PDB file of C-alpha atoms in Angstrom:
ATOM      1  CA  UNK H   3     -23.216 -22.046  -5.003  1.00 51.00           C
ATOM      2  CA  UNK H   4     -19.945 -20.217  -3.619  1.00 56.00           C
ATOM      3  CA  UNK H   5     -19.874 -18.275  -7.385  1.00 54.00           C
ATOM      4  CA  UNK H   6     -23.672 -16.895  -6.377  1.00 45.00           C
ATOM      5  CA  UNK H   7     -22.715 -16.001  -2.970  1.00 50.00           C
ATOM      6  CA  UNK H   8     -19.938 -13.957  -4.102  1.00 52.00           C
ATOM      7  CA  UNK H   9     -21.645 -12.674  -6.806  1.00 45.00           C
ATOM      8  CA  UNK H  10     -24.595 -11.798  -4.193  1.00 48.00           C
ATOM      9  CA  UNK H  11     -22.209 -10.141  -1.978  1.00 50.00           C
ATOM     10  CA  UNK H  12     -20.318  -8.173  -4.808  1.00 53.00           C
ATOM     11  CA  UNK H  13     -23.965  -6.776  -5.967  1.00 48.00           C
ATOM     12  CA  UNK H  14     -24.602  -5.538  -2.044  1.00 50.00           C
ATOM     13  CA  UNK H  15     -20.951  -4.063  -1.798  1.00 49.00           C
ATOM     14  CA  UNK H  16     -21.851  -2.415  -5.210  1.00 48.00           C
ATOM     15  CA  UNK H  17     -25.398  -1.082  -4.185  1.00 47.00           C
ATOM     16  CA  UNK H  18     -24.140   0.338  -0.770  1.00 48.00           C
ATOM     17  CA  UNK H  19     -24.179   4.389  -0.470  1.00 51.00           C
ATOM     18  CA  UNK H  20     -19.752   5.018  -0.004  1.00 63.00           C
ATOM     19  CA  UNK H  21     -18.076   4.985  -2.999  1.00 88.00           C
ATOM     20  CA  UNK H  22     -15.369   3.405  -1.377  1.00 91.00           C
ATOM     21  CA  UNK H  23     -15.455  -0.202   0.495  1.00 92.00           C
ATOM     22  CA  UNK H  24     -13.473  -2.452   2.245  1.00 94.00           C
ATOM     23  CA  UNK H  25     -11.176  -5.051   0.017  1.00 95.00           C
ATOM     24  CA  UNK H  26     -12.398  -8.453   1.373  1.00 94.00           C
ATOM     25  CA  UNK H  27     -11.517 -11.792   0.419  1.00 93.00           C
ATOM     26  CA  UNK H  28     -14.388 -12.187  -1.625  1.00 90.00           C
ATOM     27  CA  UNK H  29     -14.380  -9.285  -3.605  1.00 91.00           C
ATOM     28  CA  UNK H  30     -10.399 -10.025  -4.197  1.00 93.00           C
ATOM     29  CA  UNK H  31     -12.005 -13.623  -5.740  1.00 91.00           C
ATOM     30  CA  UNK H  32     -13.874 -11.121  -7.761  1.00 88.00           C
ATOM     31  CA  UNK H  33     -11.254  -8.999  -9.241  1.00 89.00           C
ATOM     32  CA  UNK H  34      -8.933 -12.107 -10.086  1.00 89.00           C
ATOM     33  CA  UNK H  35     -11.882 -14.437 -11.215  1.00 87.00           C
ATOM     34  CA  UNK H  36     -12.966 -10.908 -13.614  1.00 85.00           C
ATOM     35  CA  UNK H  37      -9.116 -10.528 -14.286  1.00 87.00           C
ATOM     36  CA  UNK H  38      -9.416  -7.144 -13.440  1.00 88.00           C
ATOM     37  CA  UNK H  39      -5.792  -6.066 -13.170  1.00 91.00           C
ATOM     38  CA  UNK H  40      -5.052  -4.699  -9.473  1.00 93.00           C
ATOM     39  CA  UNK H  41      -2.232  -2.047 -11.167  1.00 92.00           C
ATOM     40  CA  UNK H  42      -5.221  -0.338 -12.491  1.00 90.00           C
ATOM     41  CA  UNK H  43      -7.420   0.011  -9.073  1.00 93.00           C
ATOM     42  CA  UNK H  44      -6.822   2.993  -6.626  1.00 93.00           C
ATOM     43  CA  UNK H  45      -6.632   1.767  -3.056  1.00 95.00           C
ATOM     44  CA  UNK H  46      -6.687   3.488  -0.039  1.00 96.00           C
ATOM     45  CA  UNK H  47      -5.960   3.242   3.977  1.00 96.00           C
ATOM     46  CA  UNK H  48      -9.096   3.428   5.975  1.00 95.00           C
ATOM     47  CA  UNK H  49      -7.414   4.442   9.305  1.00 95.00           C
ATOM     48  CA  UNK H  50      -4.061   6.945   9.562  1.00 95.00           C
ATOM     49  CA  UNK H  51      -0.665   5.119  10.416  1.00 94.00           C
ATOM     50  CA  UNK H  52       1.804   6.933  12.678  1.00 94.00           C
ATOM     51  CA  UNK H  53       5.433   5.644  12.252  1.00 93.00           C
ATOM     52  CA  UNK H  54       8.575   6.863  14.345  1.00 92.00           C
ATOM     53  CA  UNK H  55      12.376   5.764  15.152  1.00 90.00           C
ATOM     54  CA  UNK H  56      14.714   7.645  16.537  1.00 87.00           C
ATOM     55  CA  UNK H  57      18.113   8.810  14.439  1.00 83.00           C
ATOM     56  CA  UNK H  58      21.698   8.253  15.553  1.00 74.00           C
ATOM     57  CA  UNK H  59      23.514  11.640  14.922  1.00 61.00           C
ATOM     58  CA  UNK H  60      24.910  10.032  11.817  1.00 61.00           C
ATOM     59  CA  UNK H  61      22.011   9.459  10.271  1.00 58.00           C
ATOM     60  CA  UNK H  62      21.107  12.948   8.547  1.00 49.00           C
ATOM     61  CA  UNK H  63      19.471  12.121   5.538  1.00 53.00           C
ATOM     62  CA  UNK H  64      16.314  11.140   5.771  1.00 54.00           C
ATOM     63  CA  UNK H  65      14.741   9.752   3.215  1.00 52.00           C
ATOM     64  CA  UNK H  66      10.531   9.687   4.171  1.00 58.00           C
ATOM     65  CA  UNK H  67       8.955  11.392   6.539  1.00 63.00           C
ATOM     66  CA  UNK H  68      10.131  14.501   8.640  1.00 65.00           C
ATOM     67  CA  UNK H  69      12.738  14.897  11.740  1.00 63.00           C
ATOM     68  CA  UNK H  70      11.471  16.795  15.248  1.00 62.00           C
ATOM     69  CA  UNK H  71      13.665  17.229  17.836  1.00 60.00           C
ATOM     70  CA  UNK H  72      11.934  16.102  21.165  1.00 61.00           C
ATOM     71  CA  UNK H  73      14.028  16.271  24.087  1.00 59.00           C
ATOM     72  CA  UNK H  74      17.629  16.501  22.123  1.00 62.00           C
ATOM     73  CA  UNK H  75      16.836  13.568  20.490  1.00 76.00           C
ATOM     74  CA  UNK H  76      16.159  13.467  16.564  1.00 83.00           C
ATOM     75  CA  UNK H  77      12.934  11.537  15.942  1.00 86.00           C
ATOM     76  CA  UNK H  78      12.108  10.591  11.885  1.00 89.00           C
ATOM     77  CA  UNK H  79       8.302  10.108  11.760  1.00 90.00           C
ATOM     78  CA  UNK H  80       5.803   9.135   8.559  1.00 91.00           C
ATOM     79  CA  UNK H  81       2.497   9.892   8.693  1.00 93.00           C
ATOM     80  CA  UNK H  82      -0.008   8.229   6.494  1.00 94.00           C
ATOM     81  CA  UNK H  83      -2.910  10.342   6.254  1.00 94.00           C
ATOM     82  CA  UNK H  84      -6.603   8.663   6.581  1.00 95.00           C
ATOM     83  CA  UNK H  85      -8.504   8.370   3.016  1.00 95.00           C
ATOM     84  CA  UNK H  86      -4.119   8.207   1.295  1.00 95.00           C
ATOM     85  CA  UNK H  87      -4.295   7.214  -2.137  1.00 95.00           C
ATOM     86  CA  UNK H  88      -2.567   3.954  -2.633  1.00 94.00           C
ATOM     87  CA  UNK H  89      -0.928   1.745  -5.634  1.00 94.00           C
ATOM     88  CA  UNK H  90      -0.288  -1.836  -6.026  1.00 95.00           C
ATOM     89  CA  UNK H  91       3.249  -2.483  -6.652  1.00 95.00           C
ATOM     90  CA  UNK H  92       2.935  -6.483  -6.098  1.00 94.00           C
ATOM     91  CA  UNK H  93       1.702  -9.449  -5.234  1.00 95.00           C
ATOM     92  CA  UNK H  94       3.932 -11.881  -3.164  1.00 93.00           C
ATOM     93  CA  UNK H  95       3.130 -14.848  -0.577  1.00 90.00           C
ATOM     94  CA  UNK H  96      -0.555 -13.696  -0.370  1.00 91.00           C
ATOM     95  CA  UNK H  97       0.270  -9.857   0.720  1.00 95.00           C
ATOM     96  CA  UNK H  98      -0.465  -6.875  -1.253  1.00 96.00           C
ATOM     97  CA  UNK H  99       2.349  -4.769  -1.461  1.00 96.00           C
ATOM     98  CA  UNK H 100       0.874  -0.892  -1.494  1.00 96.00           C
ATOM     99  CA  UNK H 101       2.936   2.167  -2.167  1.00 95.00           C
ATOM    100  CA  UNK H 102       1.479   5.163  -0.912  1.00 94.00           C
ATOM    101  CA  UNK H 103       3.880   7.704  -1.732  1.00 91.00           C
ATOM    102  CA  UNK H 104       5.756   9.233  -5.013  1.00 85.00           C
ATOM    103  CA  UNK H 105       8.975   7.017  -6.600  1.00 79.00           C
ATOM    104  CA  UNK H 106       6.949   3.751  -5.641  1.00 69.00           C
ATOM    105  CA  UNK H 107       8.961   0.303  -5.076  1.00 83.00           C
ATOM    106  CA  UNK H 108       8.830  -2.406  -2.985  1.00 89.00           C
ATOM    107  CA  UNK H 109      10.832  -0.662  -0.226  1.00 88.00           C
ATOM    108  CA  UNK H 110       8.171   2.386  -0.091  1.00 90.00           C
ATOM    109  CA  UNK H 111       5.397  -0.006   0.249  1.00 94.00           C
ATOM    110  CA  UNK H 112       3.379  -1.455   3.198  1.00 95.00           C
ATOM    111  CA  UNK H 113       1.936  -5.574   3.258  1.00 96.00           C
ATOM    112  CA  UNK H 114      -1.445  -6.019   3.321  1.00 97.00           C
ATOM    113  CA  UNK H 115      -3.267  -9.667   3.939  1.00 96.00           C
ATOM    114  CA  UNK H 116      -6.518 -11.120   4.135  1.00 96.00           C
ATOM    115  CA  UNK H 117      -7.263 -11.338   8.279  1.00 96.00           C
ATOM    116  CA  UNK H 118     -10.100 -12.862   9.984  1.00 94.00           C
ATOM    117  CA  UNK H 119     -12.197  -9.975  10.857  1.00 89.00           C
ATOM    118  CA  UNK H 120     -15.519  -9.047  11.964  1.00 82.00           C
ATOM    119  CA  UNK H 121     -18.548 -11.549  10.809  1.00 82.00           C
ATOM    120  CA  UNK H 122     -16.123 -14.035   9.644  1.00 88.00           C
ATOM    121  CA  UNK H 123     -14.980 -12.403   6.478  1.00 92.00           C
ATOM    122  CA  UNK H 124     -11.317 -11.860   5.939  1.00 95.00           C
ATOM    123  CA  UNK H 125     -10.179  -7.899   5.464  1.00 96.00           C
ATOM    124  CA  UNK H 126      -7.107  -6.959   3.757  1.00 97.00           C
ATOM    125  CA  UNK H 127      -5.389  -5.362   6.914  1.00 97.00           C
ATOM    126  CA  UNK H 128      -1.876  -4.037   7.722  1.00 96.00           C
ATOM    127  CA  UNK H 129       0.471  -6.898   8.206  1.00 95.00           C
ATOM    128  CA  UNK H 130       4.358  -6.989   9.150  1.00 93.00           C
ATOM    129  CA  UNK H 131       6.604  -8.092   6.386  1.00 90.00           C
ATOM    130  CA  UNK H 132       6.184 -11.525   8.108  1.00 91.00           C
ATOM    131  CA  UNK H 133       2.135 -11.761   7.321  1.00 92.00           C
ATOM    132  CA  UNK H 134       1.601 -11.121  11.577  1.00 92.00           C
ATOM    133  CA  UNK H 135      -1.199  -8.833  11.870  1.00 91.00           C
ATOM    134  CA  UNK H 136      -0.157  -8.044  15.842  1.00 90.00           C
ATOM    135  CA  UNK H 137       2.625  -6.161  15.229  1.00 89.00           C
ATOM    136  CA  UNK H 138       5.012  -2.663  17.415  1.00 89.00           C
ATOM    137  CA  UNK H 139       7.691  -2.602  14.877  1.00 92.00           C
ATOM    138  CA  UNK H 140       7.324  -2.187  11.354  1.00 92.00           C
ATOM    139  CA  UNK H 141       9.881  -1.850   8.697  1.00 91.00           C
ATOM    140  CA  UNK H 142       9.331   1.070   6.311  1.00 91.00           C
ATOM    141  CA  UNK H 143      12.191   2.107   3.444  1.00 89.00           C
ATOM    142  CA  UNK H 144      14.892  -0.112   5.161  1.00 89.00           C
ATOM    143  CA  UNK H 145      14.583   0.631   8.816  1.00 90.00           C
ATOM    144  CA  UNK H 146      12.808  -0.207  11.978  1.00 92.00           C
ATOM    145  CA  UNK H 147       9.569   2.125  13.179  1.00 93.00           C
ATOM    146  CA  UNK H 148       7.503   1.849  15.995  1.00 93.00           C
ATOM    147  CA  UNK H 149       4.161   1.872  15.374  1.00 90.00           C
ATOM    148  CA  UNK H 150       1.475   4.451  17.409  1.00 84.00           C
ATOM    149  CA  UNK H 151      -1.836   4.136  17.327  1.00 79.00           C
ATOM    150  CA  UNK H 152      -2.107   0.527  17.078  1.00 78.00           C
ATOM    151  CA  UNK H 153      -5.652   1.013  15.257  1.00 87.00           C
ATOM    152  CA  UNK H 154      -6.349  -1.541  12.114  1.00 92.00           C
ATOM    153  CA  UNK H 155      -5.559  -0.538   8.988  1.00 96.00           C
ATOM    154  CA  UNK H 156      -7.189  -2.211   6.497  1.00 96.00           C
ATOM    155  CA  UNK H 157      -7.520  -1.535   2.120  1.00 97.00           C
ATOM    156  CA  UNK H 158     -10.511   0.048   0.683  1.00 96.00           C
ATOM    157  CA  UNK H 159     -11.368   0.237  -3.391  1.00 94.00           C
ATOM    158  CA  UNK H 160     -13.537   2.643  -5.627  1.00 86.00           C
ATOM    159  CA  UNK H 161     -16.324   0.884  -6.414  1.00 81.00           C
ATOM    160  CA  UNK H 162     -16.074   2.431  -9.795  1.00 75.00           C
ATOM    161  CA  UNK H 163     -13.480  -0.238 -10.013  1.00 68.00           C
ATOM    162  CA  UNK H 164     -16.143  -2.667 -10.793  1.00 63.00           C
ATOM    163  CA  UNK H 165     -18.102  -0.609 -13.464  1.00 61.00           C
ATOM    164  CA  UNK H 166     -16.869  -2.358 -16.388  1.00 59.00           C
ATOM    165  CA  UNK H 167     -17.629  -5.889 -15.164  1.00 56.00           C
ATOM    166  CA  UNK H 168     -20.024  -7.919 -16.642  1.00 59.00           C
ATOM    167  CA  UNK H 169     -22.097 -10.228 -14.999  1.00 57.00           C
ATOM    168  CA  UNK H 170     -23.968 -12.984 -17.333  1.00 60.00           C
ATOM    169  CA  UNK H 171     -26.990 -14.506 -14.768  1.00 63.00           C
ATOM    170  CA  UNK H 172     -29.396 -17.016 -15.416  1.00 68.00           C
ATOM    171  CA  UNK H 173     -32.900 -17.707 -12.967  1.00 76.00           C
ATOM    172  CA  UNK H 174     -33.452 -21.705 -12.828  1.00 79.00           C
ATOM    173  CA  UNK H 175     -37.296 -21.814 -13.417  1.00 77.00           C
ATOM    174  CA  UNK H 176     -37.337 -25.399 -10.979  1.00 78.00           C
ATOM    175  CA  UNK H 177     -38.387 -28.828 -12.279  1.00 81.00           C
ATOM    176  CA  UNK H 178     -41.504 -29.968 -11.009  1.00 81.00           C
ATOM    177  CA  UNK H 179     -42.404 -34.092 -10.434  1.00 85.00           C
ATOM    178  CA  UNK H 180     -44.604 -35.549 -13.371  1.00 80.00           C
TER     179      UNK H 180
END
């Protein structure tokens, strides 16, 4: 029964008009149950991220992001674009761990894990390094940024991802007392 209901659900995900849908909990069942290998599906963010921290005067080189001078002070801030093309670098302690940006490793990436969301599904959503989806901080190549915009940011897929799947079904005709 569970195997039809995610089936059932993966068909109406499939059959809606966006090309692009949320990752869910269930269609994550359907990706590992289909062994579909997550390295080869493009992600992306469904809400821009804001990051900023502000630089001592010995900290010059910057690694991501940009510097702006706001008041004297030197302010590093990353910007992550709404619709940013994403890849998985890992999987560890039920996170996703998404690069979205060039020379990708675990220290350019950003956790994602399934939280409870609307209508009682679970969304793969921004999470802190510690799983906590109710977070300011966030730590992004090494350091500490405070996070603006405190909108949910949660992992979308092509459906394309899906095309190659292969669904075998079978209709029960009933059994009738003699």
């Amino acid at each position: 029964m569970k195997k039809l209901t995610i089936l059932i659900l993966g068909l109406f995900f499939l059959s809606a008009c966006s090309e692009k849908t949320q990752l869910t909990s269930s269609l994550m069942t359907l990706i590992k149950e289909n062994q579909l290998p997550l390295s080869k599906i493009q992600f992306y963010n469904d809400n821009a991220l804001f990051l900023e921290r502000e630089l001592n005067a010995s900290e010059a080189n910057i690694k991501s992001g940009k510097v702006v001078i706001e008041n004297g002070k030197s302010i590093n801030r990353v910007t992550l674009a709404q619709q940013t093309p994403g890849i998985f670098i890992k999987e560890q302690n039920n996170q996703l761990l998404i690069s979205f940006e060039a020379g990708a490793g675990e220290e350019k990436s950003l956790h994602f894990a399934p939280i409870l969301g609307e209508k009682g599904e679970y969304y793969y959503q921004l999470v802190d390094e510690a799983g906590n989806a109710t977070f300011s901080r966030l730590t992004y190549v090494g350091n500490k940024y405070l996070l603006y915009d405190k909108k949910k940011v949660r992992l979308q897929i092509m459906k394309s991802s899906f095309s190659g799947l292969k669904v075998n079904s079978k209709r029960m005709k009933g059994n009738r007392v003699q």
